[in-house]
Every structure is written in C-alpha cells, then in structure tokens.
C-alpha positions as CSV (number, residue, x, y, z in Angstrom):
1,X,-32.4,-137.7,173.8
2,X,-31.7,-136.1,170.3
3,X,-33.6,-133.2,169.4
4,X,-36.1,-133.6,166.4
5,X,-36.5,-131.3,163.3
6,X,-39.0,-130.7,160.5
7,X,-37.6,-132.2,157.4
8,X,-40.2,-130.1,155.4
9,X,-42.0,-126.4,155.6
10,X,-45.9,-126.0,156.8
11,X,-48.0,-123.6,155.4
12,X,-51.5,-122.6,155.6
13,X,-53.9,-121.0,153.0
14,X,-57.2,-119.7,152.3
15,X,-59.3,-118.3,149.8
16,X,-56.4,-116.4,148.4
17,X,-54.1,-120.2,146.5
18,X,-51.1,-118.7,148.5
19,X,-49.4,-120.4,151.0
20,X,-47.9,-118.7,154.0
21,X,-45.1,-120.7,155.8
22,X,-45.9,-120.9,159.6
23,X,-43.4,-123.6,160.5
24,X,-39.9,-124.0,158.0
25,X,-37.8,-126.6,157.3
26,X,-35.3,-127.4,160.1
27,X,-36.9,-126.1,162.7
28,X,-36.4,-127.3,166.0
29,X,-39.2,-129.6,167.6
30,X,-41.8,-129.5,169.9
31,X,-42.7,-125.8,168.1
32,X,-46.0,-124.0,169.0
33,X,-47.1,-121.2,167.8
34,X,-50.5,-119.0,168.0
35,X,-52.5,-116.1,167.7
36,X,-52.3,-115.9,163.8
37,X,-55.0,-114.0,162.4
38,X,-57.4,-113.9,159.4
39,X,-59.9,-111.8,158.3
40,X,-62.5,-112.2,155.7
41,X,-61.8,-110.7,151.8
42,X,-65.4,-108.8,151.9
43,X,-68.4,-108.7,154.2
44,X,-70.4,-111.1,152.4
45,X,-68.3,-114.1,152.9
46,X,-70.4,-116.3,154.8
47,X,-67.6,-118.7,155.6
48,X,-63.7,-119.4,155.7
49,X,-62.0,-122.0,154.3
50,X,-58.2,-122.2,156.0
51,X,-55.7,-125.0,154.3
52,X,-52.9,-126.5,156.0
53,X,-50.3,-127.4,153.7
54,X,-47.0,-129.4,153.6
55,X,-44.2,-127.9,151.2
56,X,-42.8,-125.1,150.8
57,X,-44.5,-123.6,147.2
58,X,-45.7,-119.8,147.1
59,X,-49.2,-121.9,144.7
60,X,-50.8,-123.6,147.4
61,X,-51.8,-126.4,144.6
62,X,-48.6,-126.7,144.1
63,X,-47.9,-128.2,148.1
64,X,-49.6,-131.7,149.9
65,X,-52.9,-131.1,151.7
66,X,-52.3,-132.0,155.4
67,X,-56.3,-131.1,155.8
68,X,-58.8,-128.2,155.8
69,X,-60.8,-126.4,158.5
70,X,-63.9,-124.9,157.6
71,X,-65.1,-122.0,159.8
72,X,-68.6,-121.2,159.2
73,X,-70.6,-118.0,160.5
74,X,-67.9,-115.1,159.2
75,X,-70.3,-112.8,157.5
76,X,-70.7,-109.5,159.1
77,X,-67.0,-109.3,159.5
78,X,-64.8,-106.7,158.3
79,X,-62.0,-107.0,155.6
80,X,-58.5,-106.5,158.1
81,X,-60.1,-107.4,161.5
82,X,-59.2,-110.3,162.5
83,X,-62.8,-113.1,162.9
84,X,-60.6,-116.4,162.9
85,X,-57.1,-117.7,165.5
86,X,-55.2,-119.8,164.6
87,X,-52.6,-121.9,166.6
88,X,-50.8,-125.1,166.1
89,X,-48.2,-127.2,167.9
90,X,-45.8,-129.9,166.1
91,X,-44.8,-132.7,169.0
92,X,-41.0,-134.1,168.8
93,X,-42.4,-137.5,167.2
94,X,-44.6,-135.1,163.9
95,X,-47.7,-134.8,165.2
96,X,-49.5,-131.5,164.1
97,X,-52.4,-129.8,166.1
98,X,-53.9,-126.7,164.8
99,X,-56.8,-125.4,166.3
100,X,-59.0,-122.2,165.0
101,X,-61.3,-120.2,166.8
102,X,-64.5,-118.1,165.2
103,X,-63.6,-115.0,166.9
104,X,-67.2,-114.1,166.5
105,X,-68.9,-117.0,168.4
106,X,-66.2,-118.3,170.2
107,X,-66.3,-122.2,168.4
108,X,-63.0,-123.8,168.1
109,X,-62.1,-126.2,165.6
110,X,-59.1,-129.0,165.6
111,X,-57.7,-130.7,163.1
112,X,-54.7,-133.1,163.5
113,X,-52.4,-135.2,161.1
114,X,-48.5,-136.1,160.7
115,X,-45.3,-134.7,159.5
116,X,-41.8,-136.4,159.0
117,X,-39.0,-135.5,161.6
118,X,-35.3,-135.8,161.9
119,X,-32.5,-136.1,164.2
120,X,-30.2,-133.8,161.6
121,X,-32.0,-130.3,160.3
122,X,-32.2,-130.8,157.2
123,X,-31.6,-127.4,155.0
124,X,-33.8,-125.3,153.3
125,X,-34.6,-126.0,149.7
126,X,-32.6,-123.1,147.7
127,X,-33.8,-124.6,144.5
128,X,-37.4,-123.2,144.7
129,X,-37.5,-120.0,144.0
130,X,-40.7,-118.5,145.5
131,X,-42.9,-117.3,142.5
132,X,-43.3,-113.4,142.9
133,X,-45.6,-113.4,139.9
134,X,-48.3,-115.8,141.5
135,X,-48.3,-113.6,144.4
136,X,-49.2,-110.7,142.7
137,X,-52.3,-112.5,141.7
138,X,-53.1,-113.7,144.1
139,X,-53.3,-110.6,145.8
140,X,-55.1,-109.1,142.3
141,X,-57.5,-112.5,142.5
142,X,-58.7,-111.3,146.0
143,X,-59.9,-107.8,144.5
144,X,-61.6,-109.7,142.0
145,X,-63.8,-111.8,143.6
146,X,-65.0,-109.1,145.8
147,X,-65.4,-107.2,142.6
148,X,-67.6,-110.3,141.2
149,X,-70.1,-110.5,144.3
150,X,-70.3,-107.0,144.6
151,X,-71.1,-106.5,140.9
152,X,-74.0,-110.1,141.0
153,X,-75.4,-107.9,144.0
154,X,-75.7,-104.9,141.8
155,X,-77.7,-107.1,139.2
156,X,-80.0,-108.3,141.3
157,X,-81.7,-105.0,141.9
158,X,-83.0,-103.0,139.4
159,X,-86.4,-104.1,138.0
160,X,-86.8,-102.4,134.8
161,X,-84.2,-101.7,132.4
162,X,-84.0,-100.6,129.6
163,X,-82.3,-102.5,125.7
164,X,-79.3,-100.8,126.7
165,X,-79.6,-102.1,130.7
166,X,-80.3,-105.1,129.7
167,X,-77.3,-105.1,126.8
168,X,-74.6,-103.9,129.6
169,X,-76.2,-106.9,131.9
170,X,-75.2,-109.3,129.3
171,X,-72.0,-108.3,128.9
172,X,-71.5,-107.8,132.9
173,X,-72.2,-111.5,133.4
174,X,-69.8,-112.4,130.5
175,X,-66.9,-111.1,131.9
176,X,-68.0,-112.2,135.1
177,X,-67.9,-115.5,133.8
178,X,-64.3,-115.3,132.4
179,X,-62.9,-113.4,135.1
180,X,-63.9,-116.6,137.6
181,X,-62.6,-118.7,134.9
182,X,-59.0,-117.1,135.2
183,X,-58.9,-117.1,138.8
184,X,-59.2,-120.7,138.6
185,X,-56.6,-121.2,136.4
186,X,-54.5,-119.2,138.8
187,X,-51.6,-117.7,136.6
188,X,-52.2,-115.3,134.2
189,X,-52.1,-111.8,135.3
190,X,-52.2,-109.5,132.5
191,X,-55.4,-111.3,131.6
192,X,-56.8,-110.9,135.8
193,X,-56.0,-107.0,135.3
194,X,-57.5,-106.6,132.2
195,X,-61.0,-108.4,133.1
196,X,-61.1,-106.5,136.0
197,X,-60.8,-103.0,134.4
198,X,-63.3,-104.5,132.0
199,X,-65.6,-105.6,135.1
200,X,-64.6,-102.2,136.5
201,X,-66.2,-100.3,133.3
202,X,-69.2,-102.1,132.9
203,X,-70.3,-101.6,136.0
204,X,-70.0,-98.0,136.0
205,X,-72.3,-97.9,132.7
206,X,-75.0,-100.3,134.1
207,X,-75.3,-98.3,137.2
208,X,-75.5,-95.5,135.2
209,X,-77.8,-96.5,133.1
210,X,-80.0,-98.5,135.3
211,X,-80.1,-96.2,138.5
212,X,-79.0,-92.6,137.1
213,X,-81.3,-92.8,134.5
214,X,-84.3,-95.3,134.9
215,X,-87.0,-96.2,132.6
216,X,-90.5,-95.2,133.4
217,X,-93.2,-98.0,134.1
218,X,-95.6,-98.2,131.7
C-alpha cells in the first residue's frame, strides 16, 4: 500500500491572528502529534478560543478554517503556564482529530474534519513568503489587549474625579477605541505602537490624578 502525504500545511491559532504550522506540507501520513501547550495572554481571560487552520499563511485570515474549539473556564491562569493540550492525529485516508484538554478542570474537547492526501509529497510552497511584519504585530497586538482590559479595569474604580479625571477618562476611552479598531484591521504597526504609548501615557496621568491626588467629597 502506497504511503499517503499532506498535500497542504495545518495550523492552529488563537487570540493572537497567527498561525503556527503543526503539521507541513508533505508530511508523511498517519502523523500524531501532542502535548502542545497554550497559555492564556492575561489573567482575566475567561476563555480560549484555539483555530485549526488549513494553509500555510503567517495571517491566520489569510488560511481555510478547518473548525474552532472553544475552551471555557481559563481565568485564574497565568500568562506562560500552560491551562490548555492540545493533540491531533491525521489518518492515511485525511481525517484530522484534535483534541484539547482544560488543564484546569480536566474537560477535553474534540473536533474532527478532512484534509486532502496524496500518494506523491507534494513540495512546499516557496512562493509564500512568511510575513515577518504581521508577526511582529501580532506579538505587539497581544500587549495591547492586555493593556486595554487592564486600563477598562482601572476606570471602573474611582468614584470621584475631578474635570481633569474626568477629561483624561475621555481621552482613555478614545484611544481605547482606536486601538481595538487597529487590531482588527490587523496590519499596521507603526499605528499599534503608537496607540499603545498613547494608551501607555494616559494611564499614567489618570492614575495620577485620580488615585495620587483625589478630590474631596463634598
């Protein structure tokens, strides 16, 4: 019986829009593989979100969505230890299996679908060139949302402020605003960086201003 290859790369993605290959093109069939670990980007993420993916683009948008596991009950865990496994096995005929486990409660979730095989291993696609830029933001857009739910935490708290509180708010959730809007888009990373030193000086003055120096109830 002829051996069977994977005519195209699988990847997998989460909060992050980059895909990491876990299975390339021309590789040799049955393949398993396990024990790949995620963390969560900050201790407030109630949830994880992991993406399997069938191409081989750095932009997760830019691949075919094979499905999506959602693994709830992540808060509490800690950014670089590991609260999700993941495994997956590709049969000689294209299934795909990929099972995840909540580290923290011990649920495991399955999700199954299809690839295209081949008796010949087909070679890897030279003519995509992985996008360097794109995974410097993506890296920079991970930093930023943690900045953005650390910062709506922040103005949840104080009670009384004062015109210039209150002025620095405003401006706090403006940028907040723009800064989720360029994450979206998903590309431009002078204008991530900037927003976030923006976000990053704001904050500073509110919490100056509305914890150094509080206004007295009247």
């Amino acid at each position: 019986m002829a051996n069977k290859f994977l005519t195209e790369t699988i990847g997998v993605s989460t909060e992050c829009g980059l895909s990491m290959p876990i299975a390339k093109t021309g590789q040799e069939l049955p393949y398993q593989q396990g024990q790949w670990m995620f963390s969560v980007t900050d201790e407030c993420q109630e949830e994880m979100n992991i993406t399997i993916l069938l191409g081989s683009r750095a932009r997760a948008s830019d691949n075919r969505c094979l499905g999506n596991l959602r693994i709830p009950q992540t808060q509490g865990g800690y950014r670089g230890v590991p609260c999700v496994s993941l495994s997956f096995f590709i049969q000689e005929a294209g299934e795909l299996l990929v099972s995840a486990e909540n580290l923290k409660t011990g649920t495991i979730y399955h999700l199954r679908s299809s690839v295209n095989t081949s008796d010949e291993p087909a070679p890897c696609n030279t003519d995509l060139v992985e996008d360097i830029r794109f995974k410097e933001f993506a890296r920079a857009s991970i930093l930023a949302r943690k900045m953005i739910r650390s910062n709506i935490m922040t103005l949840k708290k104080p009670d009384k402020m004062d015109e210039h509180s209150r002025k620095v708010k405003h401006q706090l959730h403006s940028v907040i605003k723009e800064l989720e809007k360029t994450i979206q888009a998903g590309s431009d990373l002078q204008q991530l960086q900037l927003l976030m030193n923006d976000l990053s000086q704001l904050s500073l003055q509110f919490n100056f201003a509305a914890y150094t120096n509080p206004i007295k109830a009247t």
